[in-house]
Short mmCIF file of C-alpha atoms and ligand atoms in Angstrom, two decimals:
data_model
loop_
_atom_site.label_atom_id
_atom_site.label_comp_id
_atom_site.label_asym_id
_atom_site.label_seq_id
_atom_site.Cartn_x
_atom_site.Cartn_y
_atom_site.Cartn_z
CA MET A 1 6.03 4.59 -20.91
CA ASN A 2 8.19 5.96 -18.87
CA LEU A 3 8.84 3.84 -15.61
CA PRO A 4 10.22 5.68 -12.11
CA SER A 5 12.75 3.95 -11.26
CA GLY A 6 15.08 4.50 -7.82
CA GLN A 7 11.69 4.77 -6.39
CA THR A 8 10.03 2.40 -2.79
CA ILE A 9 6.95 0.81 -3.78
CA LEU A 10 4.40 -0.57 -1.71
CA SER A 11 1.33 -2.37 -2.68
CA GLY A 12 -1.42 -5.20 -1.38
CA ILE A 13 -4.18 -7.15 -3.05
CA GLN A 14 -6.42 -9.09 -0.73
CA PRO A 15 -6.57 -12.82 -0.33
CA SER A 16 -10.56 -12.66 -0.67
CA GLY A 17 -10.41 -15.55 -3.62
CA VAL A 18 -9.09 -15.80 -6.89
CA LEU A 19 -7.43 -12.40 -8.27
CA HIS A 20 -9.41 -11.38 -11.38
CA LEU A 21 -8.79 -9.25 -14.50
CA GLY A 22 -8.83 -5.87 -12.66
CA ASN A 23 -6.75 -6.75 -10.27
CA TYR A 24 -3.88 -7.69 -12.43
CA LEU A 25 -4.94 -4.92 -15.11
CA GLY A 26 -5.57 -2.55 -12.53
CA ALA A 27 -2.06 -3.59 -10.06
CA ILE A 28 -0.26 -6.82 -10.39
CA LYS A 29 1.13 -5.66 -14.36
CA GLN A 30 2.19 -2.54 -12.40
CA TRP A 31 4.43 -4.22 -9.86
CA VAL A 32 5.93 -6.51 -12.18
CA ALA A 33 6.95 -3.50 -14.75
CA LEU A 34 8.42 -1.33 -11.24
CA GLN A 35 10.51 -4.56 -9.73
CA ASP A 36 13.28 -4.02 -11.97
CA ASN A 37 14.55 -0.05 -11.24
CA ASN A 38 12.78 0.12 -7.60
CA THR A 39 12.92 -1.28 -4.40
CA ALA A 40 9.78 -2.91 -4.46
CA TYR A 41 7.78 -4.47 -1.38
CA TYR A 42 3.83 -6.59 -2.53
CA CYS A 43 2.32 -8.10 0.48
CA ILE A 44 -0.91 -10.33 0.81
CA VAL A 45 -3.14 -8.16 3.02
CA ASP A 46 -4.62 -10.94 5.35
CA GLU A 47 -5.52 -8.79 8.40
CA HIS A 48 -7.99 -6.34 5.96
CA ALA A 49 -9.29 -9.59 4.17
CA ILE A 50 -10.82 -10.90 7.65
CA THR A 51 -12.81 -7.51 8.04
CA VAL A 52 -15.73 -9.29 6.19
CA PRO A 53 -17.02 -12.38 6.77
CA TYR A 54 -14.46 -15.41 5.76
CA ASP A 55 -14.33 -18.38 6.08
CA LYS A 56 -11.25 -19.70 8.17
CA GLU A 57 -10.49 -22.94 6.85
CA LYS A 58 -10.19 -21.11 3.30
CA LEU A 59 -8.47 -18.14 4.06
CA PRO A 60 -4.48 -20.22 4.56
CA GLU A 61 -5.51 -21.53 1.04
CA TYR A 62 -5.90 -18.19 -0.60
CA ILE A 63 -3.41 -16.96 1.11
CA LEU A 64 -1.58 -19.22 -0.94
CA ASP A 65 -3.02 -19.08 -4.43
CA THR A 66 -2.42 -15.27 -4.24
CA ALA A 67 1.33 -15.95 -3.59
CA ALA A 68 1.24 -18.18 -6.36
CA THR A 69 -0.32 -15.97 -8.64
CA TYR A 70 2.32 -13.36 -7.59
CA LEU A 71 4.88 -15.29 -8.84
CA ALA A 72 3.27 -16.46 -11.42
CA ALA A 73 1.97 -13.40 -13.91
CA GLY A 74 6.01 -12.31 -12.34
CA LEU A 75 7.58 -11.27 -9.49
CA ASP A 76 10.31 -12.30 -8.27
CA PRO A 77 11.48 -13.11 -5.12
CA THR A 78 15.38 -12.34 -5.71
CA LYS A 79 13.35 -8.57 -7.32
CA SER A 80 10.43 -7.96 -5.05
CA THR A 81 10.13 -8.56 -1.42
CA VAL A 82 6.48 -10.97 -1.52
CA PHE A 83 5.42 -11.71 2.44
CA VAL A 84 2.22 -12.38 4.12
CA GLN A 85 1.04 -8.73 5.91
CA SER A 86 -0.16 -10.17 8.83
CA HIS A 87 3.49 -11.90 9.45
CA VAL A 88 4.58 -8.38 10.28
CA PRO A 89 3.16 -7.32 13.49
CA ALA A 90 4.30 -4.11 12.58
CA HIS A 91 1.67 -3.60 10.43
CA THR A 92 -1.19 -3.62 12.90
CA GLU A 93 0.64 -1.71 15.69
CA LEU A 94 1.50 1.23 13.63
CA ALA A 95 -1.72 1.23 12.24
CA TRP A 96 -3.29 1.66 16.10
CA LEU A 97 -0.64 4.94 16.81
CA LEU A 98 -1.69 6.17 13.37
CA GLY A 99 -5.10 5.28 14.91
CA THR A 100 -5.38 8.46 17.26
CA LEU A 101 -4.24 10.76 14.93
CA THR A 102 -7.21 9.88 12.06
CA PRO A 103 -10.43 12.47 12.86
CA LEU A 104 -13.00 10.43 12.90
CA GLY A 105 -15.21 12.20 10.00
CA GLU A 106 -12.27 11.29 7.09
CA LEU A 107 -12.82 7.26 7.69
CA LYS A 108 -17.26 7.76 7.83
CA ARG A 109 -16.19 9.46 4.15
CA MET A 110 -14.39 6.61 2.55
CA THR A 111 -16.50 5.53 -0.31
CA GLN A 112 -15.07 1.27 0.12
CA PHE A 113 -16.32 1.33 4.26
CA LYS A 114 -20.02 3.19 3.12
CA GLU A 115 -20.31 0.60 0.03
CA LYS A 116 -18.95 -2.38 2.36
CA GLU A 117 -21.18 -1.93 5.02
CA ASN A 118 -24.01 -1.38 3.22
CA LYS A 119 -23.62 -4.47 1.84
CA GLN A 120 -22.92 -6.77 5.21
CA GLN A 121 -25.07 -4.42 7.66
CA ALA A 122 -25.33 -6.63 10.86
CA GLU A 123 -21.80 -7.86 9.75
CA SER A 124 -19.81 -4.48 9.95
CA ASN A 125 -17.25 -3.77 12.55
CA LEU A 126 -14.66 -1.53 13.48
CA GLY A 127 -11.82 -3.46 11.40
CA LEU A 128 -13.65 -2.26 8.29
CA PHE A 129 -14.22 1.40 9.63
CA ALA A 130 -10.57 1.29 10.29
CA TYR A 131 -9.15 -0.24 7.28
CA PRO A 132 -7.95 3.01 5.42
CA VAL A 133 -5.30 3.18 8.70
CA LEU A 134 -4.90 -0.35 8.53
CA GLN A 135 -3.17 0.36 4.56
CA ALA A 136 -2.07 3.95 5.78
CA ALA A 137 0.42 1.78 8.32
CA ASP A 138 0.96 -1.08 5.10
CA ILE A 139 2.39 1.65 3.06
CA LEU A 140 3.83 4.38 4.93
CA LEU A 141 5.72 1.68 7.48
CA TYR A 142 8.27 1.10 4.22
CA GLN A 143 8.55 4.76 3.14
CA ALA A 144 6.87 4.04 0.66
CA ASP A 145 6.90 6.59 -2.53
CA LEU A 146 5.10 5.31 -4.32
CA VAL A 147 1.35 2.92 -4.03
CA PRO A 148 0.68 0.90 -7.76
CA VAL A 149 -3.16 0.36 -7.33
CA GLY A 150 -6.57 0.58 -9.82
CA GLU A 151 -9.27 3.48 -9.71
CA ASP A 152 -10.51 2.52 -5.82
CA GLN A 153 -7.88 2.71 -3.99
CA THR A 154 -6.52 6.16 -5.23
CA GLN A 155 -9.38 7.60 -1.75
CA HIS A 156 -7.41 5.41 0.51
CA ILE A 157 -4.13 6.80 -0.63
CA GLU A 158 -5.39 10.11 -0.18
CA LEU A 159 -6.09 9.54 3.39
CA THR A 160 -2.30 8.26 3.69
CA ARG A 161 -0.97 10.97 2.62
CA ASP A 162 -3.21 13.71 5.53
CA ILE A 163 -2.51 11.13 8.29
CA ALA A 164 1.13 10.88 7.18
CA LYS A 165 1.35 15.11 6.80
CA ARG A 166 -0.49 14.94 10.04
CA PHE A 167 2.22 12.40 12.02
CA ASN A 168 5.23 14.78 10.41
CA ASN A 169 4.07 17.49 11.53
CA LYS A 170 2.88 16.97 14.92
CA PHE A 171 6.12 15.00 16.02
CA GLY A 172 8.97 15.44 13.26
CA GLU A 173 9.36 14.86 10.05
CA SER A 174 9.05 10.89 10.07
CA PHE A 175 7.77 9.70 7.07
CA THR A 176 7.43 9.83 3.37
CA ILE A 177 4.52 11.01 1.65
CA PRO A 178 3.46 8.70 -1.07
CA LYS A 179 1.19 9.17 -4.29
CA ALA A 180 -0.94 6.75 -6.31
CA TYR A 181 0.75 5.38 -8.93
CA LEU A 182 -2.26 4.57 -12.09
CA PRO A 183 -2.16 2.46 -14.99
CA GLU A 184 -3.04 4.49 -17.93
CA GLY A 185 -6.30 2.94 -19.70
CA THR A 186 -6.74 0.19 -17.04
CA SER A 187 -6.91 1.60 -13.43
CA ARG A 188 -10.75 0.92 -13.01
CA ILE A 189 -11.17 -3.06 -15.36
CA MET A 190 -15.38 -2.86 -15.42
CA SER A 191 -17.80 -5.58 -14.27
CA LEU A 192 -19.17 -7.94 -17.18
CA SER A 193 -22.70 -7.86 -15.98
CA ASP A 194 -22.81 -3.98 -14.37
CA PRO A 195 -20.59 -1.68 -17.12
CA THR A 196 -21.30 0.50 -13.64
CA ALA A 197 -19.90 -1.11 -11.34
CA LYS A 198 -16.48 -2.47 -10.57
CA MET A 199 -14.92 -5.78 -11.70
CA SER A 200 -14.28 -7.28 -7.67
CA LYS A 201 -14.32 -10.85 -6.71
CA SER A 202 -16.80 -10.63 -4.35
CA ASP A 203 -19.32 -10.19 -7.35
CA LEU A 204 -21.26 -12.50 -9.30
CA ASP A 205 -18.80 -15.43 -10.96
CA LYS A 206 -20.38 -14.07 -14.81
CA SER A 207 -19.01 -10.45 -13.99
CA TYR A 208 -14.80 -11.28 -13.66
CA ILE A 209 -12.86 -13.33 -15.61
CA ALA A 210 -10.20 -14.32 -12.94
CA LEU A 211 -7.41 -15.49 -13.83
CA THR A 212 -7.34 -19.05 -13.79
CA ASP A 213 -10.19 -19.58 -15.58
CA GLU A 214 -10.58 -22.22 -18.08
CA PRO A 215 -10.31 -20.22 -21.70
CA ASP A 216 -14.00 -22.42 -22.29
CA ALA A 217 -14.61 -20.18 -19.14
CA ILE A 218 -13.42 -17.56 -20.26
CA ARG A 219 -14.84 -17.79 -23.43
CA GLN A 220 -18.90 -17.91 -22.54
CA LYS A 221 -18.16 -15.49 -19.65
CA ILE A 222 -17.06 -12.67 -22.35
CA LYS A 223 -20.04 -14.48 -24.91
CA SER A 224 -22.43 -13.18 -22.05
CA ALA A 225 -21.03 -9.91 -21.04
CA VAL A 226 -23.67 -6.66 -21.89
CA THR A 227 -23.48 -4.63 -24.09
CA GLU A 228 -25.47 -1.44 -26.02
CA THR A 229 -27.02 -2.16 -28.69
CA GLU A 230 -26.40 0.12 -31.13
CA PRO A 231 -23.76 -1.90 -32.79
CA VAL A 232 -20.55 0.90 -32.74
CA ILE A 233 -17.19 -0.30 -31.89
CA SER A 234 -15.50 2.53 -30.89
CA PHE A 235 -13.42 4.05 -27.39
CA THR A 236 -14.93 6.74 -27.92
CA LYS A 237 -18.17 6.55 -29.60
CA SER A 238 -19.35 2.87 -27.71
CA GLY A 239 -21.02 2.85 -24.70
CA PRO A 240 -19.49 1.91 -21.06
CA ALA A 241 -19.85 -1.45 -21.99
CA VAL A 242 -18.25 -2.08 -25.24
CA GLN A 243 -15.64 0.35 -24.14
CA ASN A 244 -14.55 -1.93 -21.40
CA LEU A 245 -14.31 -4.93 -23.55
CA LEU A 246 -12.43 -2.70 -25.92
CA GLN A 247 -9.87 -1.50 -23.01
CA ILE A 248 -9.50 -5.16 -21.79
CA TYR A 249 -8.42 -5.97 -25.91
CA GLU A 250 -6.41 -3.02 -25.71
CA ALA A 251 -4.50 -3.56 -22.98
CA PHE A 252 -3.36 -7.02 -24.41
CA SER A 253 -2.55 -6.11 -27.60
CA GLN A 254 0.05 -4.33 -29.06
CA LEU A 255 -2.22 -2.28 -30.87
CA SER A 256 -3.29 1.48 -31.57
CA ARG A 257 -6.70 2.53 -30.52
CA PRO A 258 -6.89 3.12 -34.29
CA ALA A 259 -5.68 -0.21 -35.35
CA ILE A 260 -7.72 -1.82 -32.67
CA GLU A 261 -11.25 -0.29 -33.66
CA GLU A 262 -10.26 -0.87 -37.99
CA LYS A 263 -9.52 -4.28 -36.66
CA LEU A 264 -12.98 -5.18 -35.11
CA SER A 265 -15.16 -2.10 -36.33
CA THR A 266 -17.07 -5.03 -38.39
CA GLY A 267 -17.78 -8.37 -37.73
CA GLY A 268 -20.43 -6.09 -34.60
CA HIS A 269 -20.55 -7.51 -30.90
CA GLN A 270 -20.06 -10.98 -32.05
CA LYS A 271 -16.44 -10.56 -33.12
CA LEU A 272 -15.21 -7.87 -30.46
CA LYS A 273 -16.23 -10.52 -28.26
CA GLU A 274 -14.21 -13.67 -30.06
CA SER A 275 -11.45 -11.57 -30.41
CA LEU A 276 -11.57 -10.46 -26.91
CA ALA A 277 -11.57 -14.10 -25.21
CA ASP A 278 -9.19 -15.16 -28.28
CA ILE A 279 -6.58 -12.54 -26.48
CA ILE A 280 -7.23 -13.12 -23.51
CA ILE A 281 -6.71 -17.06 -23.28
CA GLU A 282 -3.44 -16.89 -25.17
CA HIS A 283 -1.77 -13.94 -22.81
CA LEU A 284 -3.69 -16.06 -19.34
CA GLN A 285 -2.17 -19.77 -20.36
CA PRO A 286 1.39 -19.16 -19.33
CA LEU A 287 0.52 -17.55 -16.46
CA GLN A 288 -1.44 -20.39 -15.52
CA GLU A 289 0.77 -22.98 -16.12
CA LYS A 290 3.16 -20.99 -13.94
CA TYR A 291 0.57 -21.24 -11.42
CA ALA A 292 -0.19 -24.99 -11.84
CA ASP A 293 3.37 -25.48 -10.87
CA LEU A 294 4.12 -23.12 -8.67
CA ARG A 295 0.55 -23.60 -6.84
CA SER A 296 1.53 -27.60 -6.08
CA ASP A 297 4.72 -27.07 -4.27
CA GLU A 298 3.44 -25.20 -1.19
CA THR A 299 6.59 -25.75 1.22
CA ALA A 300 8.69 -24.12 -2.10
CA LEU A 301 5.88 -20.87 -1.30
CA LYS A 302 6.29 -20.90 2.33
CA LYS A 303 9.41 -20.72 2.12
CA VAL A 304 9.51 -17.37 -0.20
CA LEU A 305 7.21 -15.64 1.64
CA ALA A 306 9.03 -16.54 5.50
CA ALA A 307 12.17 -15.21 3.58
CA GLY A 308 9.70 -11.50 2.33
CA ALA A 309 8.83 -11.99 6.44
CA ALA A 310 11.46 -11.82 7.45
CA LYS A 311 13.21 -8.82 5.46
CA ALA A 312 10.00 -6.92 5.40
CA ASN A 313 10.15 -7.07 9.46
CA GLU A 314 13.27 -5.70 9.22
CA VAL A 315 12.10 -2.62 7.49
CA ALA A 316 9.34 -1.95 9.32
CA SER A 317 10.27 -2.66 13.37
CA LYS A 318 12.52 0.17 12.17
CA THR A 319 10.63 2.87 11.37
CA LEU A 320 7.98 2.04 14.37
CA HIS A 321 10.52 2.25 16.02
CA LEU A 322 11.19 5.72 15.09
CA VAL A 323 7.25 6.71 15.42
CA LYS A 324 7.35 5.44 19.07
CA GLU A 325 10.26 7.51 20.22
CA LYS A 326 8.97 10.67 17.91
CA MET A 327 5.22 9.99 19.92
CA GLY A 328 7.01 9.41 23.24
CA LEU A 329 6.29 5.41 23.73
CA ALA A 330 9.72 3.89 23.20
N1 LIG B 401 -12.33 -3.59 -10.96
C1 LIG B 401 -10.75 -3.11 -11.03
N2 LIG B 401 -10.18 -1.92 -12.27
C2 LIG B 401 -8.24 -2.06 -11.95
N3 LIG B 401 -8.02 -2.27 -11.07
C3 LIG B 401 -8.91 -3.02 -9.59
N4 LIG B 401 -7.89 -3.31 -8.43
C4 LIG B 401 -9.30 -4.31 -8.25
N5 LIG B 401 -10.34 -4.57 -8.61
C5 LIG B 401 -9.93 -3.18 -9.87
C6 LIG B 401 -7.18 -3.46 -8.16
O1 LIG B 401 -6.82 -4.95 -7.28
C7 LIG B 401 -5.87 -4.26 -6.32
C8 LIG B 401 -6.21 -5.01 -5.23
O2 LIG B 401 -7.77 -5.11 -5.46
P1 LIG B 401 -8.21 -5.73 -3.59
O3 LIG B 401 -8.23 -6.80 -3.80
O4 LIG B 401 -7.44 -5.91 -2.15
O5 LIG B 401 -9.29 -5.06 -3.12
P2 LIG B 401 -10.62 -4.99 -3.65
O6 LIG B 401 -10.29 -3.91 -5.00
O7 LIG B 401 -11.85 -4.58 -2.57
O8 LIG B 401 -11.11 -5.89 -5.55
P3 LIG B 401 -12.34 -7.03 -5.36
O9 LIG B 401 -12.00 -7.64 -6.42
O10 LIG B 401 -13.55 -5.80 -5.39
O11 LIG B 401 -12.18 -7.70 -4.07
P4 LIG B 401 -13.34 -8.25 -3.37
O12 LIG B 401 -14.60 -8.19 -3.68
O13 LIG B 401 -12.79 -8.22 -2.26
O14 LIG B 401 -13.62 -6.01 -2.40
C9 LIG B 401 -5.99 -2.34 -5.99
O15 LIG B 401 -4.53 -1.82 -6.39
C10 LIG B 401 -7.23 -2.09 -6.96
O16 LIG B 401 -7.21 -0.95 -6.97
#
């Protein structure tokens, strides 16, 4: 695959728990590939994580867990700017300004808001409703060209594009119009217990593979993954549950689809599951070793995040200044 170069890249993940295979294959894997020939900003979006009920004692731990996962997966702080969203105040300030250009009707249509609001009912709040505007600010502050994300985020990127175009039309050319950058084949990894729902860290433990899961847990979770009753193993003819397992296998193997089908077609679901567990364990092992090492040195992690915040603040405050000037606030 031809990777883009010379672009500005921004993406982030919420520190709302352990990261899973969906986060890795949908987002982080692309981030690592894109850091070499582009200007990349990767943040830990803690201000997004507080829009749903959360544990304030655990949040600082989750932030460091996420930072250690980014680095263990291959983000290199000498190539990428890695930082925490709340360390760069321009994010929330720009979100307020962009909020004045965002019609309520557009926010009410956001699928993620509707799903999370349904789950939370009484605890639903303005922050959750305004989440996509803060995400637009995250992206536009760095004049990002590309936003590597999973498919669930494309609606938010469309909204970001609309907000940026509206701002440019009203106040003059100020923002780059960003595009979503989706991975081939892994933009939507599905839950292991329900192939109609995406793999999600706020779901049941057995429905996702955490990047820090021990080999035994990985084997157990894959073994109990839902499959269709027909034993057919095919990227096109199997049902969605088996296709999901095959797509995860494909992402970790160097083989073509026909070669994978040939390798796994005899042996039914049991062989598919055993082979899948093996390949996941093999690929996560180096990441897990690096993670343990990095996570044990909080001082070093905090140093990386402080350096990242300093760089991010420099870029973000320039954009914010420009925006305020254009809006008559400077
Ligand atoms: N199942 C998935 N398949 C492909 N990509 C995925 N992403 C998340 N789940 C999948 C991508 O990971 C990035 C960060 O997501 P996030 O944690 O900030 O928010 P999320 O999409 O809400 O992820 P979760 O796991 O579902 O978190 P909770 O349960 O806390 O809401 C994004 O690029 C996303 O597309």
